[in-house]
Every structure is written in structure tokens, then in C-alpha cells.
Amino acid sequence: MVARVTLFEIDTLRLDLRAGVERFGDVVLPALREQPGYAGVYVLANPDGRGLVLSLWESEAAAAAGLASGFYAAQLERFVTVFRSPPGRESYDVALVDAPALAPG
């Protein structure tokens, strides 16, 4: 399993953080679910607009396919007007998982 991490900072004067997360859930999440090899996502954020998106992929090939096809860039483009700075991106091999079935309430 591979994890792709995208670090972001939203300009909360242009877009409320909650609205940004809702936009991600309404627009990006359904598209992610259609990607071959997609295995899940975590979105973490703090009140000042900084956060990260941790997407999980079955393999390096699946994670790379979204980059090569332009899917990743197209999803970032949906938020380009509200980023304070360009997002960063890194990939990691998932070495250990302990993920109890928890959902934010």
C-alpha cells in the first residue's frame, strides 16, 4: 500500500475551512472513489487553514496513474483560487497500520 500526502494551506478569508472540506467531500471524493487502486483518504486540517490530505493506494502504480493521467492536477485546480501557496506532495510506503473504525462525529 502507498500513501500520497498533499500538504495545503487554504486562505480562510477566501474560503471557510469547513466549506473547503465540504467541497472536497462533494466534488473530489466521488472522483477519487472511481480511480483504480484507490484505498481511502484522510483529510486533516487546523483552524488556520493548514492541513494535509493522505490518500491511500493499493500500489505505487495506482498512485502514479492519477499523476500521469492528470487526475491529481485536475483536482488541485478545483482549489487553486483558495490556496495561500502551492500545495506540496510526497509519497510513502505504508509500513504499519493500526486504524480502528473511527469516524469524526
mmCIF file of N, CA and C in Angstrom:
data_model
loop_
_atom_site.group_PDB
_atom_site.id
_atom_site.type_symbol
_atom_site.label_atom_id
_atom_site.label_comp_id
_atom_site.label_asym_id
_atom_site.label_seq_id
_atom_site.Cartn_x
_atom_site.Cartn_y
_atom_site.Cartn_z
ATOM 1 N N MET A 1 0.852 -1.175 0.000
ATOM 2 C CA MET A 1 0.000 0.000 0.000
ATOM 3 C C MET A 1 0.896 1.236 0.000
ATOM 4 N N VAL A 2 0.438 2.260 -0.706
ATOM 5 C CA VAL A 2 1.172 3.513 -0.834
ATOM 6 C C VAL A 2 0.296 4.649 -0.341
ATOM 7 N N ALA A 3 0.913 5.583 0.371
ATOM 8 C CA ALA A 3 0.207 6.784 0.840
ATOM 9 C C ALA A 3 0.789 7.990 0.125
ATOM 10 N N ARG A 4 -0.094 8.797 -0.435
ATOM 11 C CA ARG A 4 0.336 10.069 -1.032
ATOM 12 C C ARG A 4 -0.140 11.172 -0.095
ATOM 13 N N VAL A 5 0.762 12.063 0.270
ATOM 14 C CA VAL A 5 0.457 13.158 1.184
ATOM 15 C C VAL A 5 0.514 14.467 0.411
ATOM 16 N N THR A 6 -0.561 15.234 0.495
ATOM 17 C CA THR A 6 -0.600 16.568 -0.093
ATOM 18 C C THR A 6 -0.774 17.561 1.047
ATOM 19 N N LEU A 7 0.208 18.440 1.214
ATOM 20 C CA LEU A 7 0.153 19.481 2.229
ATOM 21 C C LEU A 7 -0.472 20.721 1.617
ATOM 22 N N PHE A 8 -1.413 21.340 2.337
ATOM 23 C CA PHE A 8 -2.088 22.504 1.778
ATOM 24 C C PHE A 8 -2.278 23.585 2.827
ATOM 25 N N GLU A 9 -2.529 24.787 2.339
ATOM 26 C CA GLU A 9 -2.888 25.905 3.201
ATOM 27 C C GLU A 9 -3.939 26.723 2.460
ATOM 28 N N ILE A 10 -5.146 26.741 3.012
ATOM 29 C CA ILE A 10 -6.260 27.474 2.417
ATOM 30 C C ILE A 10 -6.297 28.881 2.987
ATOM 31 N N ASP A 11 -6.552 29.843 2.141
ATOM 32 C CA ASP A 11 -6.763 31.219 2.581
ATOM 33 C C ASP A 11 -8.184 31.296 3.140
ATOM 34 N N THR A 12 -8.294 31.261 4.457
ATOM 35 C CA THR A 12 -9.610 31.200 5.097
ATOM 36 C C THR A 12 -10.401 32.495 4.966
ATOM 37 N N LEU A 13 -9.783 33.561 4.436
ATOM 38 C CA LEU A 13 -10.553 34.764 4.119
ATOM 39 C C LEU A 13 -11.329 34.581 2.812
ATOM 40 N N ARG A 14 -10.814 33.737 1.931
ATOM 41 C CA ARG A 14 -11.485 33.459 0.658
ATOM 42 C C ARG A 14 -12.474 32.307 0.768
ATOM 43 N N LEU A 15 -12.137 31.316 1.596
ATOM 44 C CA LEU A 15 -12.991 30.135 1.727
ATOM 45 C C LEU A 15 -12.879 29.612 3.148
ATOM 46 N N ASP A 16 -13.988 29.517 3.812
ATOM 47 C CA ASP A 16 -14.052 28.941 5.143
ATOM 48 C C ASP A 16 -13.539 27.500 5.090
ATOM 49 N N LEU A 17 -12.752 27.112 6.080
ATOM 50 C CA LEU A 17 -12.168 25.773 6.090
ATOM 51 C C LEU A 17 -13.239 24.695 5.994
ATOM 52 N N ARG A 18 -14.310 24.854 6.745
ATOM 53 C CA ARG A 18 -15.388 23.856 6.708
ATOM 54 C C ARG A 18 -15.966 23.750 5.291
ATOM 55 N N ALA A 19 -16.129 24.887 4.622
ATOM 56 C CA ALA A 19 -16.641 24.874 3.252
ATOM 57 C C ALA A 19 -15.655 24.184 2.306
ATOM 58 N N GLY A 20 -14.366 24.381 2.546
ATOM 59 C CA GLY A 20 -13.357 23.711 1.732
ATOM 60 C C GLY A 20 -13.399 22.206 1.893
ATOM 61 N N VAL A 21 -13.553 21.752 3.128
ATOM 62 C CA VAL A 21 -13.641 20.308 3.386
ATOM 63 C C VAL A 21 -14.925 19.752 2.760
ATOM 64 N N GLU A 22 -16.015 20.493 2.877
ATOM 65 C CA GLU A 22 -17.268 20.051 2.247
ATOM 66 C C GLU A 22 -17.115 19.960 0.733
ATOM 67 N N ARG A 23 -16.440 20.941 0.129
ATOM 68 C CA ARG A 23 -16.211 20.907 -1.323
ATOM 69 C C ARG A 23 -15.410 19.672 -1.695
ATOM 70 N N PHE A 24 -14.376 19.377 -0.910
ATOM 71 C CA PHE A 24 -13.573 18.177 -1.165
ATOM 72 C C PHE A 24 -14.466 16.943 -1.113
ATOM 73 N N GLY A 25 -15.295 16.846 -0.071
ATOM 74 C CA GLY A 25 -16.175 15.688 0.075
ATOM 75 C C GLY A 25 -17.214 15.574 -1.025
ATOM 76 N N ASP A 26 -17.720 16.695 -1.493
ATOM 77 C CA ASP A 26 -18.765 16.691 -2.517
ATOM 78 C C ASP A 26 -18.229 16.471 -3.922
ATOM 79 N N VAL A 27 -17.035 16.997 -4.201
ATOM 80 C CA VAL A 27 -16.534 17.004 -5.572
ATOM 81 C C VAL A 27 -15.368 16.034 -5.784
ATOM 82 N N VAL A 28 -14.372 16.098 -4.927
ATOM 83 C CA VAL A 28 -13.164 15.297 -5.135
ATOM 84 C C VAL A 28 -13.375 13.850 -4.692
ATOM 85 N N LEU A 29 -13.996 13.648 -3.550
ATOM 86 C CA LEU A 29 -14.148 12.291 -3.020
ATOM 87 C C LEU A 29 -14.867 11.347 -3.983
ATOM 88 N N PRO A 30 -15.986 11.742 -4.589
ATOM 89 C CA PRO A 30 -16.616 10.817 -5.545
ATOM 90 C C PRO A 30 -15.696 10.465 -6.717
ATOM 91 N N ALA A 31 -14.924 11.435 -7.186
ATOM 92 C CA ALA A 31 -13.989 11.173 -8.286
ATOM 93 C C ALA A 31 -12.860 10.250 -7.839
ATOM 94 N N LEU A 32 -12.374 10.438 -6.606
ATOM 95 C CA LEU A 32 -11.337 9.552 -6.075
ATOM 96 C C LEU A 32 -11.820 8.114 -6.030
ATOM 97 N N ARG A 33 -13.040 7.926 -5.584
ATOM 98 C CA ARG A 33 -13.593 6.565 -5.452
ATOM 99 C C ARG A 33 -13.658 5.827 -6.776
ATOM 100 N N GLU A 34 -13.652 6.547 -7.877
ATOM 101 C CA GLU A 34 -13.695 5.925 -9.200
ATOM 102 C C GLU A 34 -12.307 5.555 -9.718
ATOM 103 N N GLN A 35 -11.250 5.997 -9.046
ATOM 104 C CA GLN A 35 -9.889 5.745 -9.511
ATOM 105 C C GLN A 35 -9.464 4.313 -9.196
ATOM 106 N N PRO A 36 -8.925 3.598 -10.176
ATOM 107 C CA PRO A 36 -8.441 2.240 -9.915
ATOM 108 C C PRO A 36 -7.358 2.240 -8.843
ATOM 109 N N GLY A 37 -7.474 1.351 -7.889
ATOM 110 C CA GLY A 37 -6.475 1.215 -6.842
ATOM 111 C C GLY A 37 -6.650 2.140 -5.657
ATOM 112 N N TYR A 38 -7.670 2.987 -5.675
ATOM 113 C CA TYR A 38 -7.932 3.890 -4.546
ATOM 114 C C TYR A 38 -8.313 3.053 -3.328
ATOM 115 N N ALA A 39 -7.713 3.385 -2.167
ATOM 116 C CA ALA A 39 -7.955 2.600 -0.956
ATOM 117 C C ALA A 39 -8.412 3.431 0.238
ATOM 118 N N GLY A 40 -8.611 4.729 0.076
ATOM 119 C CA GLY A 40 -9.111 5.551 1.171
ATOM 120 C C GLY A 40 -8.406 6.894 1.242
ATOM 121 N N VAL A 41 -8.960 7.773 2.096
ATOM 122 C CA VAL A 41 -8.389 9.108 2.253
ATOM 123 C C VAL A 41 -8.661 9.621 3.657
ATOM 124 N N TYR A 42 -7.720 10.382 4.163
ATOM 125 C CA TYR A 42 -7.876 11.139 5.407
ATOM 126 C C TYR A 42 -7.603 12.596 5.067
ATOM 127 N N VAL A 43 -8.442 13.492 5.555
ATOM 128 C CA VAL A 43 -8.199 14.926 5.411
ATOM 129 C C VAL A 43 -8.044 15.479 6.817
ATOM 130 N N LEU A 44 -6.893 16.082 7.099
ATOM 131 C CA LEU A 44 -6.616 16.665 8.403
ATOM 132 C C LEU A 44 -6.415 18.155 8.225
ATOM 133 N N ALA A 45 -6.982 18.952 9.123
ATOM 134 C CA ALA A 45 -6.872 20.398 8.993
ATOM 135 C C ALA A 45 -6.918 21.048 10.362
ATOM 136 N N ASN A 46 -6.338 22.246 10.448
ATOM 137 C CA ASN A 46 -6.455 23.022 11.682
ATOM 138 C C ASN A 46 -7.193 24.324 11.359
ATOM 139 N N PRO A 47 -7.641 25.049 12.374
ATOM 140 C CA PRO A 47 -8.488 26.225 12.143
ATOM 141 C C PRO A 47 -7.862 27.331 11.298
ATOM 142 N N ASP A 48 -6.533 27.399 11.236
ATOM 143 C CA ASP A 48 -5.930 28.466 10.437
ATOM 144 C C ASP A 48 -5.802 28.104 8.959
ATOM 145 N N GLY A 49 -6.333 26.954 8.552
ATOM 146 C CA GLY A 49 -6.377 26.593 7.142
ATOM 147 C C GLY A 49 -5.290 25.665 6.655
ATOM 148 N N ARG A 50 -4.357 25.290 7.524
ATOM 149 C CA ARG A 50 -3.301 24.362 7.128
ATOM 150 C C ARG A 50 -3.765 22.932 7.342
ATOM 151 N N GLY A 51 -3.310 22.040 6.476
ATOM 152 C CA GLY A 51 -3.689 20.648 6.643
ATOM 153 C C GLY A 51 -3.000 19.747 5.649
ATOM 154 N N LEU A 52 -3.491 18.524 5.615
ATOM 155 C CA LEU A 52 -2.959 17.555 4.672
ATOM 156 C C LEU A 52 -4.045 16.595 4.245
ATOM 157 N N VAL A 53 -3.870 16.099 3.043
ATOM 158 C CA VAL A 53 -4.723 15.046 2.507
ATOM 159 C C VAL A 53 -3.832 13.825 2.373
ATOM 160 N N LEU A 54 -4.215 12.738 3.024
ATOM 161 C CA LEU A 54 -3.482 11.479 2.964
ATOM 162 C C LEU A 54 -4.336 10.504 2.176
ATOM 163 N N SER A 55 -3.958 10.259 0.921
ATOM 164 C CA SER A 55 -4.713 9.301 0.111
ATOM 165 C C SER A 55 -3.956 7.984 0.086
ATOM 166 N N LEU A 56 -4.695 6.907 0.146
ATOM 167 C CA LEU A 56 -4.125 5.561 0.190
ATOM 168 C C LEU A 56 -4.410 4.838 -1.120
ATOM 169 N N TRP A 57 -3.399 4.125 -1.600
ATOM 170 C CA TRP A 57 -3.477 3.448 -2.892
ATOM 171 C C TRP A 57 -2.969 2.031 -2.751
ATOM 172 N N GLU A 58 -3.542 1.109 -3.495
ATOM 173 C CA GLU A 58 -3.167 -0.309 -3.408
ATOM 174 C C GLU A 58 -1.724 -0.557 -3.823
ATOM 175 N N SER A 59 -1.184 0.289 -4.714
ATOM 176 C CA SER A 59 0.180 0.087 -5.208
ATOM 177 C C SER A 59 0.771 1.410 -5.671
ATOM 178 N N GLU A 60 2.077 1.401 -5.876
ATOM 179 C CA GLU A 60 2.757 2.572 -6.422
ATOM 180 C C GLU A 60 2.229 2.873 -7.820
ATOM 181 N N ALA A 61 1.942 1.835 -8.585
ATOM 182 C CA ALA A 61 1.414 2.039 -9.940
ATOM 183 C C ALA A 61 0.063 2.745 -9.898
ATOM 184 N N ALA A 62 -0.796 2.367 -8.971
ATOM 185 C CA ALA A 62 -2.104 3.014 -8.851
ATOM 186 C C ALA A 62 -1.949 4.469 -8.440
ATOM 187 N N ALA A 63 -1.049 4.749 -7.499
ATOM 188 C CA ALA A 63 -0.815 6.126 -7.064
ATOM 189 C C ALA A 63 -0.239 6.962 -8.203
ATOM 190 N N ALA A 64 0.662 6.378 -8.966
ATOM 191 C CA ALA A 64 1.300 7.099 -10.067
ATOM 192 C C ALA A 64 0.337 7.334 -11.231
ATOM 193 N N ALA A 65 -0.629 6.450 -11.411
ATOM 194 C CA ALA A 65 -1.557 6.576 -12.542
ATOM 195 C C ALA A 65 -2.351 7.880 -12.469
ATOM 196 N N GLY A 66 -2.766 8.269 -11.276
ATOM 197 C CA GLY A 66 -3.517 9.516 -11.126
ATOM 198 C C GLY A 66 -2.683 10.740 -11.451
ATOM 199 N N LEU A 67 -1.392 10.644 -11.221
ATOM 200 C CA LEU A 67 -0.492 11.743 -11.584
ATOM 201 C C LEU A 67 -0.295 11.785 -13.092
ATOM 202 N N ALA A 68 -0.027 10.628 -13.677
ATOM 203 C CA ALA A 68 0.250 10.557 -15.111
ATOM 204 C C ALA A 68 -0.962 10.943 -15.952
ATOM 205 N N SER A 69 -2.149 10.610 -15.482
ATOM 206 C CA SER A 69 -3.365 10.881 -16.254
ATOM 207 C C SER A 69 -3.822 12.336 -16.153
ATOM 208 N N GLY A 70 -3.273 13.075 -15.184
ATOM 209 C CA GLY A 70 -3.709 14.448 -14.967
ATOM 210 C C GLY A 70 -4.823 14.565 -13.941
ATOM 211 N N PHE A 71 -5.270 13.436 -13.396
ATOM 212 C CA PHE A 71 -6.354 13.456 -12.409
ATOM 213 C C PHE A 71 -5.978 14.302 -11.191
ATOM 214 N N TYR A 72 -4.786 14.083 -10.647
ATOM 215 C CA TYR A 72 -4.343 14.805 -9.454
ATOM 216 C C TYR A 72 -4.319 16.311 -9.710
ATOM 217 N N ALA A 73 -3.730 16.709 -10.823
ATOM 218 C CA ALA A 73 -3.648 18.135 -11.166
ATOM 219 C C ALA A 73 -5.036 18.740 -11.338
ATOM 220 N N ALA A 74 -5.947 17.996 -11.927
ATOM 221 C CA ALA A 74 -7.311 18.499 -12.129
ATOM 222 C C ALA A 74 -8.021 18.720 -10.796
ATOM 223 N N GLN A 75 -7.765 17.855 -9.823
ATOM 224 C CA GLN A 75 -8.401 18.021 -8.516
ATOM 225 C C GLN A 75 -7.820 19.234 -7.786
ATOM 226 N N LEU A 76 -6.512 19.433 -7.879
ATOM 227 C CA LEU A 76 -5.897 20.618 -7.280
ATOM 228 C C LEU A 76 -6.434 21.890 -7.912
ATOM 229 N N GLU A 77 -6.669 21.842 -9.206
ATOM 230 C CA GLU A 77 -7.168 23.013 -9.938
ATOM 231 C C GLU A 77 -8.506 23.496 -9.372
ATOM 232 N N ARG A 78 -9.283 22.604 -8.815
ATOM 233 C CA ARG A 78 -10.578 22.968 -8.231
ATOM 234 C C ARG A 78 -10.422 23.913 -7.028
ATOM 235 N N PHE A 79 -9.221 23.952 -6.452
ATOM 236 C CA PHE A 79 -8.980 24.749 -5.250
ATOM 237 C C PHE A 79 -7.936 25.840 -5.453
ATOM 238 N N VAL A 80 -7.422 25.997 -6.655
ATOM 239 C CA VAL A 80 -6.290 26.886 -6.906
ATOM 240 C C VAL A 80 -6.556 28.320 -6.447
ATOM 241 N N THR A 81 -7.777 28.789 -6.521
ATOM 242 C CA THR A 81 -8.068 30.176 -6.142
ATOM 243 C C THR A 81 -8.111 30.390 -4.639
ATOM 244 N N VAL A 82 -8.084 29.318 -3.840
ATOM 245 C CA VAL A 82 -8.159 29.484 -2.381
ATOM 246 C C VAL A 82 -6.895 29.044 -1.653
ATOM 247 N N PHE A 83 -5.903 28.516 -2.366
ATOM 248 C CA PHE A 83 -4.643 28.153 -1.724
ATOM 249 C C PHE A 83 -3.834 29.406 -1.415
ATOM 250 N N ARG A 84 -3.223 29.461 -0.231
ATOM 251 C CA ARG A 84 -2.295 30.554 0.097
ATOM 252 C C ARG A 84 -0.985 30.381 -0.651
ATOM 253 N N SER A 85 -0.593 29.124 -0.855
ATOM 254 C CA SER A 85 0.637 28.804 -1.579
ATOM 255 C C SER A 85 0.417 27.462 -2.267
ATOM 256 N N PRO A 86 1.231 27.138 -3.264
ATOM 257 C CA PRO A 86 1.054 25.856 -3.948
ATOM 258 C C PRO A 86 1.212 24.685 -2.970
ATOM 259 N N PRO A 87 0.358 23.690 -3.089
ATOM 260 C CA PRO A 87 0.460 22.531 -2.193
ATOM 261 C C PRO A 87 1.708 21.714 -2.471
ATOM 262 N N GLY A 88 2.174 21.026 -1.445
ATOM 263 C CA GLY A 88 3.309 20.120 -1.594
ATOM 264 C C GLY A 88 2.808 18.689 -1.694
ATOM 265 N N ARG A 89 3.653 17.813 -2.234
ATOM 266 C CA ARG A 89 3.236 16.417 -2.399
ATOM 267 C C ARG A 89 4.417 15.493 -2.153
ATOM 268 N N GLU A 90 4.159 14.418 -1.411
ATOM 269 C CA GLU A 90 5.153 13.372 -1.173
ATOM 270 C C GLU A 90 4.444 12.030 -1.188
ATOM 271 N N SER A 91 5.208 10.967 -1.430
ATOM 272 C CA SER A 91 4.655 9.612 -1.390
ATOM 273 C C SER A 91 5.458 8.774 -0.410
ATOM 274 N N TYR A 92 4.770 7.835 0.240
ATOM 275 C CA TYR A 92 5.387 6.957 1.230
ATOM 276 C C TYR A 92 4.852 5.550 1.053
ATOM 277 N N ASP A 93 5.674 4.551 1.392
ATOM 278 C CA ASP A 93 5.178 3.193 1.535
ATOM 279 C C ASP A 93 4.527 3.106 2.901
ATOM 280 N N VAL A 94 3.390 2.449 2.995
ATOM 281 C CA VAL A 94 2.726 2.263 4.277
ATOM 282 C C VAL A 94 3.412 1.089 4.970
ATOM 283 N N ALA A 95 4.107 1.367 6.071
ATOM 284 C CA ALA A 95 4.902 0.365 6.762
ATOM 285 C C ALA A 95 4.149 -0.300 7.910
ATOM 286 N N LEU A 96 3.174 0.393 8.499
ATOM 287 C CA LEU A 96 2.413 -0.150 9.628
ATOM 288 C C LEU A 96 1.061 0.538 9.654
ATOM 289 N N VAL A 97 0.030 -0.231 9.935
ATOM 290 C CA VAL A 97 -1.322 0.335 10.024
ATOM 291 C C VAL A 97 -1.989 -0.149 11.298
ATOM 292 N N ASP A 98 -2.574 0.775 12.027
ATOM 293 C CA ASP A 98 -3.464 0.457 13.143
ATOM 294 C C ASP A 98 -4.598 1.466 13.050
ATOM 295 N N ALA A 99 -5.676 1.109 12.387
ATOM 296 C CA ALA A 99 -6.748 2.057 12.093
ATOM 297 C C ALA A 99 -8.072 1.542 12.628
ATOM 298 N N PRO A 100 -8.345 1.785 13.909
ATOM 299 C CA PRO A 100 -9.646 1.400 14.438
ATOM 300 C C PRO A 100 -10.747 2.109 13.661
ATOM 301 N N ALA A 101 -11.879 1.476 13.581
ATOM 302 C CA ALA A 101 -13.009 2.051 12.829
ATOM 303 C C ALA A 101 -13.558 3.259 13.577
ATOM 304 N N LEU A 102 -12.989 4.427 13.289
ATOM 305 C CA LEU A 102 -13.426 5.673 13.892
ATOM 306 C C LEU A 102 -13.836 6.640 12.809
ATOM 307 N N ALA A 103 -14.849 7.404 13.077
ATOM 308 C CA ALA A 103 -15.264 8.458 12.154
ATOM 309 C C ALA A 103 -15.485 9.711 12.980
ATOM 310 N N PRO A 104 -15.052 10.862 12.463
ATOM 311 C CA PRO A 104 -15.275 12.098 13.217
ATOM 312 C C PRO A 104 -16.759 12.338 13.437
ATOM 313 N N GLY A 105 -17.095 12.798 14.612
ATOM 314 C CA GLY A 105 -18.502 12.999 14.944
ATOM 315 C C GLY A 105 -18.873 14.358 14.894
#
